PDB file of C-alpha atoms in Angstrom:
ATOM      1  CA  UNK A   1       6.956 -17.080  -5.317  1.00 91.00           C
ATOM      2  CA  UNK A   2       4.642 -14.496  -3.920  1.00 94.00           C
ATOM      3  CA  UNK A   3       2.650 -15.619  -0.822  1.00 96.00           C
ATOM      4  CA  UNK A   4      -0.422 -14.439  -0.269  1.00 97.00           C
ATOM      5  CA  UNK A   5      -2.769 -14.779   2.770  1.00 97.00           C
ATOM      6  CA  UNK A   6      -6.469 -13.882   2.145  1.00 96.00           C
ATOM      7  CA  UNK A   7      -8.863 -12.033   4.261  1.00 96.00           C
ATOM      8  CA  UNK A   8     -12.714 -11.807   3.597  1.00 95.00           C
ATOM      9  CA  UNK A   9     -15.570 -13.038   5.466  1.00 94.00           C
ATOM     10  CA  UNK A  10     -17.527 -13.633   1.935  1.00 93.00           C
ATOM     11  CA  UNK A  11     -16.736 -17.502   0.894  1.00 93.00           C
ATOM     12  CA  UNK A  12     -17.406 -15.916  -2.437  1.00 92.00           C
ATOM     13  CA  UNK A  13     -15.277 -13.563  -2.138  1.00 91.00           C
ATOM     14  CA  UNK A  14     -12.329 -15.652  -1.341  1.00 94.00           C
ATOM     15  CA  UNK A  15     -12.679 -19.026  -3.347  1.00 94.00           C
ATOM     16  CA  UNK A  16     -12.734 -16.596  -6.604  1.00 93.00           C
ATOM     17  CA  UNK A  17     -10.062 -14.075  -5.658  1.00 94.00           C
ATOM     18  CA  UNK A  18      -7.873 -17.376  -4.445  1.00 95.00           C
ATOM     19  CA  UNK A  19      -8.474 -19.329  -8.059  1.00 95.00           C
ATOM     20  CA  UNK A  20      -7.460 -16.254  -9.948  1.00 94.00           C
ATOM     21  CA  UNK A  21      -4.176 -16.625  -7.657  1.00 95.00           C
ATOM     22  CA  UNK A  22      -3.301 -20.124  -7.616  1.00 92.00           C
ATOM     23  CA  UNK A  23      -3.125 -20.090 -11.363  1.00 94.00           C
ATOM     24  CA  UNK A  24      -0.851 -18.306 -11.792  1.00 94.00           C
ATOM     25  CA  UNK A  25       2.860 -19.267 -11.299  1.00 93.00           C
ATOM     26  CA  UNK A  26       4.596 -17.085  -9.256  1.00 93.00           C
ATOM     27  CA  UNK A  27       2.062 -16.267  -6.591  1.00 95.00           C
ATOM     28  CA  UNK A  28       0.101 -18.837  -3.870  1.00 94.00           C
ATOM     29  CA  UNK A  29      -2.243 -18.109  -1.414  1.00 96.00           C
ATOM     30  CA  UNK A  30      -0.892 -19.520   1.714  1.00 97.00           C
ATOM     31  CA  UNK A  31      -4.129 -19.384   3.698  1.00 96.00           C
ATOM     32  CA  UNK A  32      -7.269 -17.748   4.789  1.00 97.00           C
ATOM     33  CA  UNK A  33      -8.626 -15.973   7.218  1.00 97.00           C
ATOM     34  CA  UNK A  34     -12.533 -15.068   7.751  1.00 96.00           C
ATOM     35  CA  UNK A  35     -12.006 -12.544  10.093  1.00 96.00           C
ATOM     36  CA  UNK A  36      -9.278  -9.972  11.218  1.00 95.00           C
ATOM     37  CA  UNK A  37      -8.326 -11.795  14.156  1.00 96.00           C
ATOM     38  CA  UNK A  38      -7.735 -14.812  12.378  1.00 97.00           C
ATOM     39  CA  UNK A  39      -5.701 -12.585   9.379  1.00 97.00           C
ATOM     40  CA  UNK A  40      -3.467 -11.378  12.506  1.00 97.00           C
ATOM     41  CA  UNK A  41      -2.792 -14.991  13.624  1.00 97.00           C
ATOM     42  CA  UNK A  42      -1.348 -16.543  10.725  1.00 97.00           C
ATOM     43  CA  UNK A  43      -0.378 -13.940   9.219  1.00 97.00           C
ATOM     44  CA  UNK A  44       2.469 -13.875  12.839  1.00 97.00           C
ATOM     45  CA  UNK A  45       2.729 -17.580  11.996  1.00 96.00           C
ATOM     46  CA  UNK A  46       3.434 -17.657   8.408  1.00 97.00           C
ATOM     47  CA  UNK A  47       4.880 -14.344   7.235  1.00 96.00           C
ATOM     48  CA  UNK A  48       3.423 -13.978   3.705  1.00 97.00           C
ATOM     49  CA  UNK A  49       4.439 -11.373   1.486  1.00 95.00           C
ATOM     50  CA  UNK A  50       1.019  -9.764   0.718  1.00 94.00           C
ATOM     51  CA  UNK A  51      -1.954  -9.816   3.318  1.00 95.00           C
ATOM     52  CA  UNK A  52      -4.905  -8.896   1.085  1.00 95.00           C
ATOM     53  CA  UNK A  53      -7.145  -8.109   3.494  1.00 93.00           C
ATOM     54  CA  UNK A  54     -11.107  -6.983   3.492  1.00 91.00           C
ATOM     55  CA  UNK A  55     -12.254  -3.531   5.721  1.00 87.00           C
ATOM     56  CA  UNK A  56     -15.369  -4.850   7.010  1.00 86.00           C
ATOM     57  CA  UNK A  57     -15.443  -8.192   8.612  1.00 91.00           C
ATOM     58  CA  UNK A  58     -16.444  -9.587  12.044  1.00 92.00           C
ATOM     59  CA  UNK A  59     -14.264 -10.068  15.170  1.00 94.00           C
ATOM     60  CA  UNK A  60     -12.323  -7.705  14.333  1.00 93.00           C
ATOM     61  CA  UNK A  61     -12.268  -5.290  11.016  1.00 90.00           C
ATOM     62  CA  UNK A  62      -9.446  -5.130   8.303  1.00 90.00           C
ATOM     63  CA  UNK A  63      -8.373  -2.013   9.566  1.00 89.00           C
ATOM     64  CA  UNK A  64      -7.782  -3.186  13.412  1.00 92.00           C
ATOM     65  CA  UNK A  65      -6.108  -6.070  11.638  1.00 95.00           C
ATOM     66  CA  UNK A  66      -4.019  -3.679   9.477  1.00 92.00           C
ATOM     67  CA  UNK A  67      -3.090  -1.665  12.443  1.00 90.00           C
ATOM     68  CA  UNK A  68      -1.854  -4.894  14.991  1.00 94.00           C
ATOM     69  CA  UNK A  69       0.298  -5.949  11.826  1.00 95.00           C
ATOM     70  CA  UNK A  70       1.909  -2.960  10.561  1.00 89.00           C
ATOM     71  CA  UNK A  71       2.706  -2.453  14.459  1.00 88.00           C
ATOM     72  CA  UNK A  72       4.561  -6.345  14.528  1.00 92.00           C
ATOM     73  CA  UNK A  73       7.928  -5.547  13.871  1.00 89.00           C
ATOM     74  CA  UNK A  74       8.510  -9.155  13.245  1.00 93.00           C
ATOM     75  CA  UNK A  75       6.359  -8.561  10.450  1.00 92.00           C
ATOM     76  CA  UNK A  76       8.291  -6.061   8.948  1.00 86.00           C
ATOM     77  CA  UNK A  77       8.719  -7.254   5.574  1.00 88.00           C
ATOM     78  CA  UNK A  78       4.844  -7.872   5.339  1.00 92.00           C
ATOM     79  CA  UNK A  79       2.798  -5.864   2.701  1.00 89.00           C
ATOM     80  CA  UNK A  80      -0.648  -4.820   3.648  1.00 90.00           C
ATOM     81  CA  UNK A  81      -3.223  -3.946   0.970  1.00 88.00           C
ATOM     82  CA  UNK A  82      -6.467  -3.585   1.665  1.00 85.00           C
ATOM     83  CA  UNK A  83      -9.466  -4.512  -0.552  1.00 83.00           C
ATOM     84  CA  UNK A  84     -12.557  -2.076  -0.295  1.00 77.00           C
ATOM     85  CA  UNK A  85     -15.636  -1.580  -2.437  1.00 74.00           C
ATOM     86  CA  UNK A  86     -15.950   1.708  -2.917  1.00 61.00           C
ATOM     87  CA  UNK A  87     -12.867   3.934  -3.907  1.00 55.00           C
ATOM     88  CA  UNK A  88     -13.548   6.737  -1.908  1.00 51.00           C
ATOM     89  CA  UNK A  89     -14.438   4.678   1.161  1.00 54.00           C
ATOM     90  CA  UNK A  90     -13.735   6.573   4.429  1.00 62.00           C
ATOM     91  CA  UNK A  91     -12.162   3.289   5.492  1.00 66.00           C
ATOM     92  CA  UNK A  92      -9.445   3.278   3.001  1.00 63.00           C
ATOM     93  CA  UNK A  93      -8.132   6.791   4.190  1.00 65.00           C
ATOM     94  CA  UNK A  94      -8.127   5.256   8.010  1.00 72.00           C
ATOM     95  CA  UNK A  95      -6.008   2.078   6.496  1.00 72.00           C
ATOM     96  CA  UNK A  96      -3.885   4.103   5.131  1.00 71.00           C
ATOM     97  CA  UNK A  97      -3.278   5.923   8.046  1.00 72.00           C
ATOM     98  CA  UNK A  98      -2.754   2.660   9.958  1.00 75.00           C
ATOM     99  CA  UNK A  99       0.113   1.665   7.916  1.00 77.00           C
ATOM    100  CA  UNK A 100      -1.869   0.128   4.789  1.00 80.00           C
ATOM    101  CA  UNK A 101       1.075  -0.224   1.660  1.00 78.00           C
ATOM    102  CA  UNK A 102      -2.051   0.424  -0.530  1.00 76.00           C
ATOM    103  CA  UNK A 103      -5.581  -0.528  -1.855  1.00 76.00           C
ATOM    104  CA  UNK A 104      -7.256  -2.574  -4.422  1.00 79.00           C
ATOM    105  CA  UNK A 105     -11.234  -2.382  -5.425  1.00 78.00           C
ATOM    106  CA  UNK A 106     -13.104  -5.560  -5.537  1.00 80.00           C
ATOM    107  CA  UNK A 107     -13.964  -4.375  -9.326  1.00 80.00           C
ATOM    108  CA  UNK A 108     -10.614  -4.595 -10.114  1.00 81.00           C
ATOM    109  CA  UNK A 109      -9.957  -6.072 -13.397  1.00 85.00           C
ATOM    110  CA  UNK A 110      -8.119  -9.230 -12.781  1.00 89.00           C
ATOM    111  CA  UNK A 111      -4.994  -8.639 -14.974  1.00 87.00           C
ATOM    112  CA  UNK A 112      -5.114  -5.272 -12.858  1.00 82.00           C
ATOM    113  CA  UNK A 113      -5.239  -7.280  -9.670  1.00 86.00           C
ATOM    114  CA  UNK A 114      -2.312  -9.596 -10.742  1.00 88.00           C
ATOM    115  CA  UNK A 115       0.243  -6.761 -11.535  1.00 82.00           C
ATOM    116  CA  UNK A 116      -0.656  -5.088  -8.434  1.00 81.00           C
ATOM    117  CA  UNK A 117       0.213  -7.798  -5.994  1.00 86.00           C
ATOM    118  CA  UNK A 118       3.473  -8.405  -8.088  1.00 85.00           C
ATOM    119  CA  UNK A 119       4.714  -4.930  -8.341  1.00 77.00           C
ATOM    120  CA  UNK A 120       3.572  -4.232  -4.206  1.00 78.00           C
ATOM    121  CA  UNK A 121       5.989  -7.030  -2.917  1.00 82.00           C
ATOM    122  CA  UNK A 122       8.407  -4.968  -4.456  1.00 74.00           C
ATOM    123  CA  UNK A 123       7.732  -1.522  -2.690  1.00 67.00           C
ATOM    124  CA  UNK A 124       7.721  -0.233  -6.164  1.00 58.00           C
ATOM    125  CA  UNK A 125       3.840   1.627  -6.183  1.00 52.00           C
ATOM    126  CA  UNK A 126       1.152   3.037  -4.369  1.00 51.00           C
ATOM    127  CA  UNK A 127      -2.469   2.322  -5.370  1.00 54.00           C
ATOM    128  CA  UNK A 128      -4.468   1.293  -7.803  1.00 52.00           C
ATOM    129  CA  UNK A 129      -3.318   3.623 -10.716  1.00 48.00           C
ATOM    130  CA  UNK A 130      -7.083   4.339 -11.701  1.00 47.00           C
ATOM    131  CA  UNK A 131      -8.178   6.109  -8.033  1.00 49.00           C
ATOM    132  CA  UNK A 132      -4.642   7.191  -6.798  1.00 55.00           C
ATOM    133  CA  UNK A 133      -4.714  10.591  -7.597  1.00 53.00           C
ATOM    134  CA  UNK A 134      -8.652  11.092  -6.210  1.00 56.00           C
ATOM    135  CA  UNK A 135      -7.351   9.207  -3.414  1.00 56.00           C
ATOM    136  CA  UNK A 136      -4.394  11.050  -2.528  1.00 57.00           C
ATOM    137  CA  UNK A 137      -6.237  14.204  -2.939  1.00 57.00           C
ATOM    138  CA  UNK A 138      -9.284  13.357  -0.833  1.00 59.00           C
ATOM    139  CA  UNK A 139      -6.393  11.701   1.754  1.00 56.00           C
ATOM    140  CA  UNK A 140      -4.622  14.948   2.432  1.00 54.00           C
ATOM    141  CA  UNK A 141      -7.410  17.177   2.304  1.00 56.00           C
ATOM    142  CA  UNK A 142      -8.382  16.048   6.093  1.00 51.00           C
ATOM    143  CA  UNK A 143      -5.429  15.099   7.497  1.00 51.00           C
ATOM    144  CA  UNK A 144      -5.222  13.580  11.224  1.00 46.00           C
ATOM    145  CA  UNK A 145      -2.446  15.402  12.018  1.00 48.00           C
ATOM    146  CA  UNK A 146      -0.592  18.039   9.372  1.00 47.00           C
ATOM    147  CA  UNK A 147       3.357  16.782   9.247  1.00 48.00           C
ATOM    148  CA  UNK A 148       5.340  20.065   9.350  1.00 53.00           C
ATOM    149  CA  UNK A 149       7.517  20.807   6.160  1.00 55.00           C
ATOM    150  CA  UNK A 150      10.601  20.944   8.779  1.00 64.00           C
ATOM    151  CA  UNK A 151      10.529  17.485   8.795  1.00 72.00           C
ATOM    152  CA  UNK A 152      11.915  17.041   5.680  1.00 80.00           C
ATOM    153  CA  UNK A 153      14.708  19.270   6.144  1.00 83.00           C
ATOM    154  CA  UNK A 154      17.136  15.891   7.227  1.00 89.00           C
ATOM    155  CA  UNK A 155      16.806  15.065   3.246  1.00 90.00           C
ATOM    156  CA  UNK A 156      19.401  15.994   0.813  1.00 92.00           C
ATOM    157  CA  UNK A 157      18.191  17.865  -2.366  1.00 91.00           C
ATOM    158  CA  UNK A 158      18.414  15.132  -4.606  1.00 94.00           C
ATOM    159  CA  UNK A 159      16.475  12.920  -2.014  1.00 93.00           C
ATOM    160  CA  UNK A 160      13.620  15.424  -2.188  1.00 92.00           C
ATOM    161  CA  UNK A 161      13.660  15.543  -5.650  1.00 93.00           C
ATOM    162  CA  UNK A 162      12.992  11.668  -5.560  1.00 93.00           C
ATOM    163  CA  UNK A 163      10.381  11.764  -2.873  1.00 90.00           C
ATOM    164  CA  UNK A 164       8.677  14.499  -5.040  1.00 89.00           C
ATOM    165  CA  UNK A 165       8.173  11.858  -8.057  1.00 89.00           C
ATOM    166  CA  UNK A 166       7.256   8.667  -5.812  1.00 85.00           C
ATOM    167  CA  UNK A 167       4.628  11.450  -4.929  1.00 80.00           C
ATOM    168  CA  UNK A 168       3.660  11.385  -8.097  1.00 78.00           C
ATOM    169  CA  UNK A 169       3.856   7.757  -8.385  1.00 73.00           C
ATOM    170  CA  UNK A 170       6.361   7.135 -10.335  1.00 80.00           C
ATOM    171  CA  UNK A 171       8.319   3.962 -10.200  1.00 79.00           C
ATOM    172  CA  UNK A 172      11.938   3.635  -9.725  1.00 85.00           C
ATOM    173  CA  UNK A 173      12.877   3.065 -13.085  1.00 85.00           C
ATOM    174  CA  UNK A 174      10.601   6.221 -14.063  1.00 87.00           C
ATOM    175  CA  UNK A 175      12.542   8.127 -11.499  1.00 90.00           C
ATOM    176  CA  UNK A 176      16.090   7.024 -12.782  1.00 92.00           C
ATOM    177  CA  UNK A 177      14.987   8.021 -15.925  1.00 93.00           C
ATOM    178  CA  UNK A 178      13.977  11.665 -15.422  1.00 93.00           C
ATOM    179  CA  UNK A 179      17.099  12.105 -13.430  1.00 94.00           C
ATOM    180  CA  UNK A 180      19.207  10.060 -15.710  1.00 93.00           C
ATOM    181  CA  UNK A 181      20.139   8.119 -12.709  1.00 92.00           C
ATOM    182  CA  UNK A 182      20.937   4.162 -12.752  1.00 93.00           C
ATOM    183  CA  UNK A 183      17.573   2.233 -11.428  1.00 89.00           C
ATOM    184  CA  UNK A 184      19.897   1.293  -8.144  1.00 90.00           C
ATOM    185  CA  UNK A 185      20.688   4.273  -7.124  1.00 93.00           C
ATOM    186  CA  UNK A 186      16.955   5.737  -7.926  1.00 92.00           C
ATOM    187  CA  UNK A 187      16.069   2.738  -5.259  1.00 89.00           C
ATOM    188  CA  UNK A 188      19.079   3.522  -3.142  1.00 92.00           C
ATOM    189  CA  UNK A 189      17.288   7.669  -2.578  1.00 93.00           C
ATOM    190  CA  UNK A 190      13.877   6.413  -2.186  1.00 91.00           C
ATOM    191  CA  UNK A 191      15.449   4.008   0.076  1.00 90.00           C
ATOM    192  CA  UNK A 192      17.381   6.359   2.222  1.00 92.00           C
ATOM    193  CA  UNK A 193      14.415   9.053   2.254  1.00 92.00           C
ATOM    194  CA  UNK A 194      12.102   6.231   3.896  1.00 88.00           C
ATOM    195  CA  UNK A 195      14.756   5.312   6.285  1.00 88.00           C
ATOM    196  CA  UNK A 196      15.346   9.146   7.348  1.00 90.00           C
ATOM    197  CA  UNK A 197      11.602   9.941   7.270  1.00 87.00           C
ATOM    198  CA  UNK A 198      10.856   6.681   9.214  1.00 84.00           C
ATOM    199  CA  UNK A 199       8.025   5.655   6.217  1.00 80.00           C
ATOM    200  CA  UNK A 200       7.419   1.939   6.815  1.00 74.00           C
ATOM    201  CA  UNK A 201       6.560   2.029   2.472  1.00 74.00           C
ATOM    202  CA  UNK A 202       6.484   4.196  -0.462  1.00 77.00           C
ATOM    203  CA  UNK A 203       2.107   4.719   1.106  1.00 73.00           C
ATOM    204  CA  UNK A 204       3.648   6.450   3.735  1.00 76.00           C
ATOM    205  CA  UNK A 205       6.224   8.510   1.899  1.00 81.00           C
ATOM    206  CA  UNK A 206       3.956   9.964  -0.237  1.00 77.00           C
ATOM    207  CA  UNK A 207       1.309  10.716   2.272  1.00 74.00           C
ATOM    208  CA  UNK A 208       4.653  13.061   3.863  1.00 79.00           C
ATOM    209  CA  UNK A 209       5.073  14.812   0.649  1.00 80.00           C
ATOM    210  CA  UNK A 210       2.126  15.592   0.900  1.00 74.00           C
ATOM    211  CA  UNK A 211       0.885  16.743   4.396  1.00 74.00           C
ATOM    212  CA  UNK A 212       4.225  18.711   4.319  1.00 78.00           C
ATOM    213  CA  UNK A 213       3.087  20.986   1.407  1.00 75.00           C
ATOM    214  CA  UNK A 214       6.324  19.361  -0.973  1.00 78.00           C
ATOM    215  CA  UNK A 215       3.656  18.514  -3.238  1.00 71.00           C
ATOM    216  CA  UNK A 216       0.296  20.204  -3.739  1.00 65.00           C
ATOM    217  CA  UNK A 217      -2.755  18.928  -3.379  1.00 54.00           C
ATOM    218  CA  UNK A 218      -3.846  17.825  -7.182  1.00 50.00           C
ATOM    219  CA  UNK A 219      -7.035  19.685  -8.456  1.00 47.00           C
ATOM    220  CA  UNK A 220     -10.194  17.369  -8.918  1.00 42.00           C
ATOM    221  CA  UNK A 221     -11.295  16.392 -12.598  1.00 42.00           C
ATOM    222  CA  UNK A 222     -14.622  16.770 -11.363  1.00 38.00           C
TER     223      UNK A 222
END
């Protein structure tokens, strides 16, 4: 069972996102928050898997919220993904730098929604696959502060090959299939790169490839 606790000052917002979760099988929303204050709160007293949390709300924003979380270390195992309306939203680039695992749009499809909550409890993605690349791109092209390549000289070879293709996004099971690896040991280099890197997620791992120049900058399609 996934467990989900929902941030969003819009009662809207909430009771529709929370029916679209509770029917579903594997996932419940735990509880909800109106405010970022209140998301910090429970979210320290009831550990959910996902916090899907709101940028702008009173008391305290999503990304303050974000922030206090990701900087819990009790909360460790907590997933942070942050819903914004706009995909290119300044605030989603400051989430991510506060420790965000990813983002979702509010017009997300609801099937879309769904697989993204279930594949981000596993580590296994990003973003939303329909704005990660403009993201990414838009991300690294004003960095807060550029990582130097020299960091990533404590990874083996085949551990920057992986961290090349979570770059660009692909999933373990992708990865173990370009390198005819087993899935397990695919998860095993990610795993290891994170842990050398100190990435609290795949978000933050690819945000290193990319501020260290091991993966360029994609071109815009527009």
């Amino acid at each position: 069972m996934i467990r989900v606790l929902l941030a969003d000052d819009q009662a809207l917002i909430r009771t529709g996102i929370r029916a679209l979760l509770d029917a579903e099988d594997d996932i419940e929303v735990v509880a909800e928050a109106t405010n970022g204050a209140e998301a910090v709160e429970r979210t320290r007293a009831l550990h959910p898997d996902i916090v899907l949390i709101d940028v702008q709300m009173p008391v305290m924003d999503g990304i303050e919220a974000t922030r206090r979380i990701v900087a819990d270390d009790s909360l460790d195992a907590v997933h942070v993904v942050v819903l914004t309306n706009y995909g290119l939203d300044e605030y989603v680039f400051t989430a991510l730098r506060a420790g965000a695992s990813g983002f979702l749009l509010k017009d997300t499809e609801p099937a879309d929604l769904l697989q993204a909550l279930r594949v981000a409890v596993r580590g296994d993605a990003l973003l939303s696959p329909a704005v990660t690349r403009t993201l990414i791109s838009e991300f690294v092209a004003r960095p807060a502060n550029l990582a130097s390549s020299s960091a990533l000289d404590i990874l083996t070879s085949r551990e920057l090959e992986v961290v090349t293709l979570v770059a660009h996004g692909l999933s373990n099971d992708e990865i173990a299939q370009r390198l005819v690896l087993s899935t397990a040991t695919a998860k095993t280099h990610v795993s290891r790169a994170m842990t050398k890197l100190g990435a609290r997620d795949r978000a933050q791992l690819v945000v290193m490839a990319y501020q260290s120049g091991l993966v360029a900058t994609p071109a815009s399609d527009t």
